[in-house]
Short mmCIF file of C-alpha atoms in Angstrom, two decimals:
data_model
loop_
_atom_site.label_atom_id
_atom_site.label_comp_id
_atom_site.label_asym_id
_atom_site.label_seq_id
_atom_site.Cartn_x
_atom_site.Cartn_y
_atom_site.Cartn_z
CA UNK A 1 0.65 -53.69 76.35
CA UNK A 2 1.56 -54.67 72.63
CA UNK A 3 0.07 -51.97 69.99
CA UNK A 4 0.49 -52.53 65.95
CA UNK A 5 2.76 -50.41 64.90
CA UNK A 6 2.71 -49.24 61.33
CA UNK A 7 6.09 -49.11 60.03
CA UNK A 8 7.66 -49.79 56.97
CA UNK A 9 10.85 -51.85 57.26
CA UNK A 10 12.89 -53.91 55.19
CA UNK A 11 12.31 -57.20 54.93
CA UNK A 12 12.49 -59.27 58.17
CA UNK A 13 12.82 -56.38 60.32
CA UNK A 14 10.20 -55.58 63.08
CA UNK A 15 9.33 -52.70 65.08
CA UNK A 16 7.88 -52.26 68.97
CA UNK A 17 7.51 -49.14 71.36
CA UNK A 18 10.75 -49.59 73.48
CA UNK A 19 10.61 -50.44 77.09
CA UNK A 20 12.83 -50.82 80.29
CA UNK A 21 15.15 -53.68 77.92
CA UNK A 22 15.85 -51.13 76.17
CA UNK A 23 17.32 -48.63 78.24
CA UNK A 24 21.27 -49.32 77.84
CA UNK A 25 21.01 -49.99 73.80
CA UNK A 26 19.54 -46.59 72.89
CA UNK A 27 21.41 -44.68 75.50
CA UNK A 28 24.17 -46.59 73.52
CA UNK A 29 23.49 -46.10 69.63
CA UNK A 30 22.41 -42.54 70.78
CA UNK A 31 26.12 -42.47 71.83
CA UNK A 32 27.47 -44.13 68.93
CA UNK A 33 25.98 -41.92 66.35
CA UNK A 34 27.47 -38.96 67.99
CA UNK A 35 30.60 -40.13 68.23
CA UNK A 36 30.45 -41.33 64.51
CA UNK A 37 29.94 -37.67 63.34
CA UNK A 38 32.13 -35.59 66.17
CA UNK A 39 34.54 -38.02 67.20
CA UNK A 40 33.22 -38.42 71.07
CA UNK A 41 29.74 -38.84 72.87
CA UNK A 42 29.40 -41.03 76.11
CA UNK A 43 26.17 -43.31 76.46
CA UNK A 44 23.91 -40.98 78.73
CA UNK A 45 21.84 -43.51 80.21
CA UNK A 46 20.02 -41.19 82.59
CA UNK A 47 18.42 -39.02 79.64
CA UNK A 48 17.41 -42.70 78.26
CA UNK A 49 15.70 -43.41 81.16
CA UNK A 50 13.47 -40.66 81.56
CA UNK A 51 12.92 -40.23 77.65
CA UNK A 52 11.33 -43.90 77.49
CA UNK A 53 9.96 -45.09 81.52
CA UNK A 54 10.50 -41.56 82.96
CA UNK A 55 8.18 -38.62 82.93
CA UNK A 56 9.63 -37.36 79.63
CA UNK A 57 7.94 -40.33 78.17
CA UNK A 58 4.80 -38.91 79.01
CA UNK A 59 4.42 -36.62 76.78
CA UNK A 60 6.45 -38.45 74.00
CA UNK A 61 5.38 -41.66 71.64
CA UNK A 62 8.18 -43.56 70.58
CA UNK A 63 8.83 -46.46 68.28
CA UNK A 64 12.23 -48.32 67.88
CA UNK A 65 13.57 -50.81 64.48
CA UNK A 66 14.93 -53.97 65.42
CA UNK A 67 17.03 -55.62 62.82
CA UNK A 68 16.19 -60.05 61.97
CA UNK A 69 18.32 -60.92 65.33
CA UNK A 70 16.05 -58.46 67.14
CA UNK A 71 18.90 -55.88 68.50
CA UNK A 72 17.70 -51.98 68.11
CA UNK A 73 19.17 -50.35 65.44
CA UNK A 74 17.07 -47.36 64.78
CA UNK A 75 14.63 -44.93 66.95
CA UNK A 76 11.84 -42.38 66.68
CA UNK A 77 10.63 -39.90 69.06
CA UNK A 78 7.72 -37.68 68.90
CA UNK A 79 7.50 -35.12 71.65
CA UNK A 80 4.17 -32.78 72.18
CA UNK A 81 6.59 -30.09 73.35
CA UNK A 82 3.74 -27.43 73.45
CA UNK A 83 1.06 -26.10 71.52
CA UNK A 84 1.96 -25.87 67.68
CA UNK A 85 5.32 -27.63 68.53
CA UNK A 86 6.80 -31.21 67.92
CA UNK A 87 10.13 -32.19 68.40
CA UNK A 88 11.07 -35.07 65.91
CA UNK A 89 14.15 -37.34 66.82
CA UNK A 90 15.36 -40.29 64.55
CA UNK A 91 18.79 -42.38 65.03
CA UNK A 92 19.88 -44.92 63.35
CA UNK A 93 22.69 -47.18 63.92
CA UNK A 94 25.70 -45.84 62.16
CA UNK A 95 26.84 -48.73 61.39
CA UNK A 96 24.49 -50.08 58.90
CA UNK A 97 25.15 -49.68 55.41
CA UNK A 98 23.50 -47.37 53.56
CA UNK A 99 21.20 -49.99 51.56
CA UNK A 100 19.87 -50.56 54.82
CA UNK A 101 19.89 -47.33 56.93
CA UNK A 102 18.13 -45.38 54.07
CA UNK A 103 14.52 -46.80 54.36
CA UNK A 104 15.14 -47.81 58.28
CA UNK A 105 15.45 -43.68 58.71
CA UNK A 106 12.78 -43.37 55.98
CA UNK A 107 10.18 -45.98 58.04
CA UNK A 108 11.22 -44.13 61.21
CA UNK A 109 10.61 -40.50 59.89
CA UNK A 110 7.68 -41.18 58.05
CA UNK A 111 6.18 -42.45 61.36
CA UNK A 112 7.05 -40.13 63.02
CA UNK A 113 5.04 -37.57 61.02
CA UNK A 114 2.22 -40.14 61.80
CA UNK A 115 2.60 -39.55 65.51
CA UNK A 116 2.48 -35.82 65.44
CA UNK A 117 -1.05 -35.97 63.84
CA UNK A 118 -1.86 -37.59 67.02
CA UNK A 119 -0.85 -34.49 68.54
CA UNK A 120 -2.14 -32.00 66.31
CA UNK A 121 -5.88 -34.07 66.62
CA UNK A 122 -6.10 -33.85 70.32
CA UNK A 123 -4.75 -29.79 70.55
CA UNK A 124 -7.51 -29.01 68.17
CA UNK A 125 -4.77 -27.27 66.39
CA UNK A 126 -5.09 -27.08 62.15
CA UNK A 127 -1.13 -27.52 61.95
CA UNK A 128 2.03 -28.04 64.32
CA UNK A 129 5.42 -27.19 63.39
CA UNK A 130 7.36 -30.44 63.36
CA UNK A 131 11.44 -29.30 64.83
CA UNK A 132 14.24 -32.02 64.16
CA UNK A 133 17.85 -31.54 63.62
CA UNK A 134 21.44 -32.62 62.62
CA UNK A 135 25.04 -31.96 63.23
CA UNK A 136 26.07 -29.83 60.37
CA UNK A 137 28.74 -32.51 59.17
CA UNK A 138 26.28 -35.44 59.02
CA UNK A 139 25.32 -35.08 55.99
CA UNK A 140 23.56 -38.85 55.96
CA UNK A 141 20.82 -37.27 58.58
CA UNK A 142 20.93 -33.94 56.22
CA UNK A 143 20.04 -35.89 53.24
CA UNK A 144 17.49 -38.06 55.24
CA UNK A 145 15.65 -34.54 56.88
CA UNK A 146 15.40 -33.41 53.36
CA UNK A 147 13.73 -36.27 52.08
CA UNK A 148 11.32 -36.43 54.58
CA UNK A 149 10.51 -33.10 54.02
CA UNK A 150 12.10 -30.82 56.54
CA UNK A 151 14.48 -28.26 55.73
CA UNK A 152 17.15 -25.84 57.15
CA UNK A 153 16.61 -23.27 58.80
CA UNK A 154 19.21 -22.23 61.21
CA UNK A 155 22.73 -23.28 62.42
CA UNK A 156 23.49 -23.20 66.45
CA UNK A 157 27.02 -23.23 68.21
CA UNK A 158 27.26 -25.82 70.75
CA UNK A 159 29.84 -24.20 72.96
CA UNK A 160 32.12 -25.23 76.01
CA UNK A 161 34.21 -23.31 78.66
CA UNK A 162 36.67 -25.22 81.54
CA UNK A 163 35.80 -24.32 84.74
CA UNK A 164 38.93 -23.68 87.16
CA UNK A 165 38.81 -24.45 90.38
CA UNK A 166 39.85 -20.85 91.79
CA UNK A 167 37.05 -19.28 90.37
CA UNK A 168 35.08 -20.05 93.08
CA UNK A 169 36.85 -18.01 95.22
CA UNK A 170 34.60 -14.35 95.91
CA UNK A 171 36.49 -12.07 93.48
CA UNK A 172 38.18 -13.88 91.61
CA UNK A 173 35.43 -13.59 88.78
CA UNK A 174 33.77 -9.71 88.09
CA UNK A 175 31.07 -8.28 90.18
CA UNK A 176 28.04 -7.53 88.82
CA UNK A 177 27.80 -3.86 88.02
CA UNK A 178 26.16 -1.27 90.39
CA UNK A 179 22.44 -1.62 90.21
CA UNK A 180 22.33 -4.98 89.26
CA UNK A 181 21.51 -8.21 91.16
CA UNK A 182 21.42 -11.62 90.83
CA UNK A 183 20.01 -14.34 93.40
CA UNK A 184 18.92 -18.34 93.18
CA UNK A 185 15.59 -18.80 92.90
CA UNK A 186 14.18 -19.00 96.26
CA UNK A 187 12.64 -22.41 97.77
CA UNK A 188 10.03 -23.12 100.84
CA UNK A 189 11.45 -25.07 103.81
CA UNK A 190 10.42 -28.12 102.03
CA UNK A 191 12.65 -27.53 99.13
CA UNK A 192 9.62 -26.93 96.39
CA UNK A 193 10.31 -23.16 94.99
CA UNK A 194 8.20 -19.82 95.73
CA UNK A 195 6.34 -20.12 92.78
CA UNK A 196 6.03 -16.09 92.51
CA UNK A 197 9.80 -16.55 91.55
CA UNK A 198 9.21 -19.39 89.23
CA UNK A 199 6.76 -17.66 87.09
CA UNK A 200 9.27 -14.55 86.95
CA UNK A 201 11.81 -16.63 85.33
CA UNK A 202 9.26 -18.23 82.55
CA UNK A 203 8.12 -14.10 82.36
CA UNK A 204 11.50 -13.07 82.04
CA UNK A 205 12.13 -16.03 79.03
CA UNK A 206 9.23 -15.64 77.32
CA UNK A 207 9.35 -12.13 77.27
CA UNK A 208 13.65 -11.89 76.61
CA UNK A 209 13.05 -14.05 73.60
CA UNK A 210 10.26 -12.82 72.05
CA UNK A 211 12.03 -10.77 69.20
CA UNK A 212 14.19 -13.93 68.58
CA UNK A 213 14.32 -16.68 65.74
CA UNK A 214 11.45 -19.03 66.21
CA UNK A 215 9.85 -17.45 69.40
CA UNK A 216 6.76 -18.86 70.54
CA UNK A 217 4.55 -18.41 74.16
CA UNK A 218 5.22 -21.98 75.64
CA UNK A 219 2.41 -22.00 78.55
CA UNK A 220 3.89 -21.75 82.58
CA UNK A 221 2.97 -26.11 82.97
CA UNK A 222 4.24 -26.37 79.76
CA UNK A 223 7.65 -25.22 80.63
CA UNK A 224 8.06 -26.29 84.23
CA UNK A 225 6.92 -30.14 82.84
CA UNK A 226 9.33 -29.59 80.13
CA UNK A 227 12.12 -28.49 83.10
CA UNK A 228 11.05 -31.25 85.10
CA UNK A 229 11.79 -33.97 82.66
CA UNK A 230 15.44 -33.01 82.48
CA UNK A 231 17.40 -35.57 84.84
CA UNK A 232 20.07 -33.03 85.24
CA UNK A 233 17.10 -30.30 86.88
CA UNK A 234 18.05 -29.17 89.87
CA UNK A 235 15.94 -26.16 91.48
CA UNK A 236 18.95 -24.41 92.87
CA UNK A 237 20.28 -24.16 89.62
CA UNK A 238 17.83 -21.33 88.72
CA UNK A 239 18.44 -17.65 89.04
CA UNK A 240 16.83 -14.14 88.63
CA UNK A 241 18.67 -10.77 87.97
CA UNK A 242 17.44 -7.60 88.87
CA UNK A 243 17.94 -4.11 88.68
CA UNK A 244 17.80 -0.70 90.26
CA UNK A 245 13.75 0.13 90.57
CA UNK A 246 10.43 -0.85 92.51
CA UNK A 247 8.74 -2.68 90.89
CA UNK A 248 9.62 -5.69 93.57
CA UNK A 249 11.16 -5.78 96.89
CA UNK A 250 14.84 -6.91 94.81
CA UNK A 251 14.38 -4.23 91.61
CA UNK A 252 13.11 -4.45 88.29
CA UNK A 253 12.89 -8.06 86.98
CA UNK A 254 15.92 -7.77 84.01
CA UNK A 255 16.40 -11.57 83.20
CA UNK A 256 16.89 -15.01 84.22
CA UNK A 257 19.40 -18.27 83.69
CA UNK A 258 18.26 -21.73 83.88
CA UNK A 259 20.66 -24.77 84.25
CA UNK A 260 21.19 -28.21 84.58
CA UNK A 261 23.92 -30.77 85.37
CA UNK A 262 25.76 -32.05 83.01
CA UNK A 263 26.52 -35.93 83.06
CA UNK A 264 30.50 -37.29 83.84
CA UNK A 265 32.67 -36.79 80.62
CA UNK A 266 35.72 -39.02 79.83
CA UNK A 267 37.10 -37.58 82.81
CA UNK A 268 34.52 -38.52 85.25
CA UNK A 269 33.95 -34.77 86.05
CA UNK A 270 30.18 -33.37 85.97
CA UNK A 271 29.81 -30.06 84.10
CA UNK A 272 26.43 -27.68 83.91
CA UNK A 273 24.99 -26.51 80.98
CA UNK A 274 23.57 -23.13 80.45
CA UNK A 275 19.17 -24.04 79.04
CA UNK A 276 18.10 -20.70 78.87
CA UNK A 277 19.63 -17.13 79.59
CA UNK A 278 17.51 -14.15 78.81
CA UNK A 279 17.73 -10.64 79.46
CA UNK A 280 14.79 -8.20 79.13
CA UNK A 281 15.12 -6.20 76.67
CA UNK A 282 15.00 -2.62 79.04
CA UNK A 283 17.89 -4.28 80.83
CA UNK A 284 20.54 -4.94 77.79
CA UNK A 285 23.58 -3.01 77.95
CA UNK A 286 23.85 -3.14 81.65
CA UNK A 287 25.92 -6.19 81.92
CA UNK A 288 22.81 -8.49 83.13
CA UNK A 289 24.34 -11.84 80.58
CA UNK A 290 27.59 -11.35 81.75
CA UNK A 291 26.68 -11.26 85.83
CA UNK A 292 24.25 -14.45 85.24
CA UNK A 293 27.09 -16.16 83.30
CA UNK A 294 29.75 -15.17 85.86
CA UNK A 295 27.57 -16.32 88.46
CA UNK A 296 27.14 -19.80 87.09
CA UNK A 297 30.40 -20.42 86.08
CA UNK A 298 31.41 -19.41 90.01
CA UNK A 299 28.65 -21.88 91.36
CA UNK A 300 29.68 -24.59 88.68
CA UNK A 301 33.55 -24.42 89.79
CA UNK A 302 31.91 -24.66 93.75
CA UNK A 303 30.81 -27.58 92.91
CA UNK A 304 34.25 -29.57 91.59
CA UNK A 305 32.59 -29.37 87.71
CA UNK A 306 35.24 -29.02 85.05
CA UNK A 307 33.16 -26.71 82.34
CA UNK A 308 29.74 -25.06 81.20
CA UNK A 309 28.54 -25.71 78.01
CA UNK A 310 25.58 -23.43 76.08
CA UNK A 311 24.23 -23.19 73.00
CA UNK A 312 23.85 -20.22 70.44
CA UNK A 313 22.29 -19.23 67.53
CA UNK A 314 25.07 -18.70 65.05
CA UNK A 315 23.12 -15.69 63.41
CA UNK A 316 21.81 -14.12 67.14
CA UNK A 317 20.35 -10.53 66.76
CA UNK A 318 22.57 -9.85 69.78
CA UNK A 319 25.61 -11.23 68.84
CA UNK A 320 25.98 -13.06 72.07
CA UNK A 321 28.63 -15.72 70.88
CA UNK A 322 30.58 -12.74 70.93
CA UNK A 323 29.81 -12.41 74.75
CA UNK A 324 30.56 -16.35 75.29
CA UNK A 325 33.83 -15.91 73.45
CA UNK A 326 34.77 -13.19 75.41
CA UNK A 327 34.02 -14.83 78.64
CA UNK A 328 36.14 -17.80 77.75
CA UNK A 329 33.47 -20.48 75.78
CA UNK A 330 34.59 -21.54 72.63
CA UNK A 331 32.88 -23.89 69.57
CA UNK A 332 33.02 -27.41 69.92
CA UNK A 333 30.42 -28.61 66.97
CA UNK A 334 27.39 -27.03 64.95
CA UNK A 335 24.11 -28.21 64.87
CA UNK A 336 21.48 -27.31 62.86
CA UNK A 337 17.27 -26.87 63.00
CA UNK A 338 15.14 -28.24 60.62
CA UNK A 339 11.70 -27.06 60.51
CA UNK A 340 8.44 -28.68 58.59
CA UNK A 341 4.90 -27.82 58.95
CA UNK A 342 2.50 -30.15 58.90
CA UNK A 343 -1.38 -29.74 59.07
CA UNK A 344 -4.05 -31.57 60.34
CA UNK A 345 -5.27 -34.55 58.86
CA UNK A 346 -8.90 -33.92 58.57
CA UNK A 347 -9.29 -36.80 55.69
CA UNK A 348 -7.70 -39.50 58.27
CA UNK A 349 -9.93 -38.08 61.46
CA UNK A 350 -13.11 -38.23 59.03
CA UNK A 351 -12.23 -42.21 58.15
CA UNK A 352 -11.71 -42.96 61.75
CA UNK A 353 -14.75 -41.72 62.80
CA UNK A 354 -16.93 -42.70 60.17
CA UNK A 355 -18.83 -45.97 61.08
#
């Protein structure tokens, strides 16, 4: 179904919501624009998918700019990611000049802002925070965040470790320590999880990361839709540490890891990537990060995958790049958060409603 979109463009430029056409070329100039700025990125085609026809799209609006010969140079997402939170992503073709990227990004951002109001309306919420970003040596996006209002607010180490193939191997990688455990999430015969262990894990997040930068309570559908959307999800990639107590038949709930499978690099090899690893804060010092990490990088080299990548706040209360470092993960890029708040448009709701 077509829908007007407002947009401002230059001249002879158009805009639509994109579609199932459009799969390869924004999986593509998502590609390109990464590779522009740190020199590789691989067209992830699967992400695409489930961004713009999958269930990520539901709970996204999206718009893309096609250039006079109608070929996609430059795309918006807005994504309800929960309540008071909006994740804005804009790309542009890094191959346009800058006479003609400028207000393409400008159009795109600018509608963006649009879209979240949507949000904001229907949430009965009086603002949202509006969360975009950029790799710290782009400074084209910088420049076009800052005009559109956003600002910086915090860096984040995108790190990698390789993955050898003996590590596998039972003891080849640490044991946990003495009174602590660590287990998969457990599933039904049918392959759905035990959703008592499900919730622990979004307990065990919520509550690990509540003293850190940006925290917010993201609801339990919020974050298992959220998971869900992911095309690298996979349930057995979930696990729970515990330890020494009785509060459950395993222990004392002490934190969780969640993650996901990362697509083929250059080499053809999958890798897994580390979403989310908290510990509880009456379980730190025991060891708890480094027995989830261990564990992960043991199931990740069981499965033939050549590395793990995370992310970290540069400036974490906990110093836990430290950890990573010590474990064997080491930078690859920076990216950074930018952060704008935005409140509802009560003017715009009255007009709309007024007969």
């Amino acid at each position: 179904m077509n829908t007007t979109i407002d947009l401002t463009l230059p001249d002879g430029w158009s805009a639509r919501e994109p579609d199932e056409r459009d799969i390869a070329r924004l999986a593509q100039l998502r590609a390109d624009h990464t590779r522009s700025v740190i020199g590789r990125g691989t067209p992830d085609v699967s992400l695409v998918l489930s961004e713009v026809i999958g269930q990520g799209s539901l709970t996204r609006r999206q718009v893309i700019a096609l250039d006079p010969d109608g070929l996609a140079r430059g795309w918006a997402v807005a994504h309800d990611r929960a309540a008071g939170r909006s994740l804005i992503g804009v790309v542009v073709d890094p191959d346009l000049s800058a006479a003609v990227a400028d207000p393409v990004a400008a159009g795109l951002f600018a509608w963006a802002g649009r879209a979240v109001d949507s949000f904001v309306s229907l949430r009965g919420l009086d603002f949202t925070q509006l969360d975009s970003g950029a790799y710290a040596l782009d400074p084209r996006q910088r420049a076009w965040l800052a005009q559109a209002g956003y600002r910086q607010v915090r860096s984040w180490l995108q790190m990698s470790r390789p993955v050898q193939a003996l590590e596998k191997v039972p003891g080849v990688l640490p044991e946990a320590r003495p009174g602590v455990q660590i287990r998969r999430v457990r599933k039904h015969a049918n392959g759905v999880p035990i959703g008592r262990d499900v919730r622990t894990v979004h307990r065990m997040l919520e509550e690990s990361f509540a003293d850190h930068f940006n925290s917010y309570r993201e609801s339990f559908p919020e974050f298992i839709s959220r998971q869900r959307e992911d095309p690298g999800h996979q349930w057995d990639h979930w696990w729970l540490a515990f330890i020494d107590g009785t509060d459950t038949e395993d222990g004392v709930p002490a934190g969780a890891l969640v993650s996901t499978v990362l697509p083929p690099d250059s080499s053809g090899a999958q890798g897994s990537y580390v979403d989310y690893l908290g510990v509880h804060a009456r379980a730190r010092g025991r060891g708890v990060a480094k027995a989830l990490l261990h564990t992960v990088i043991a199931d990740a080299a069981a499965r033939g995958r050549n590395r793990v990548g995370l992310e970290v706040d540069a400036d974490s209360p906990t110093q836990a790049d430290g950890i990573y470092r010590s474990l064997g993960w080491e930078t690859s890029y920076v990216t950074e958060s930018w952060h704008q708040t935005r409140a509802r448009d009560t003017d715009s709701e009255r007009s709309e409603t007024t007969p």
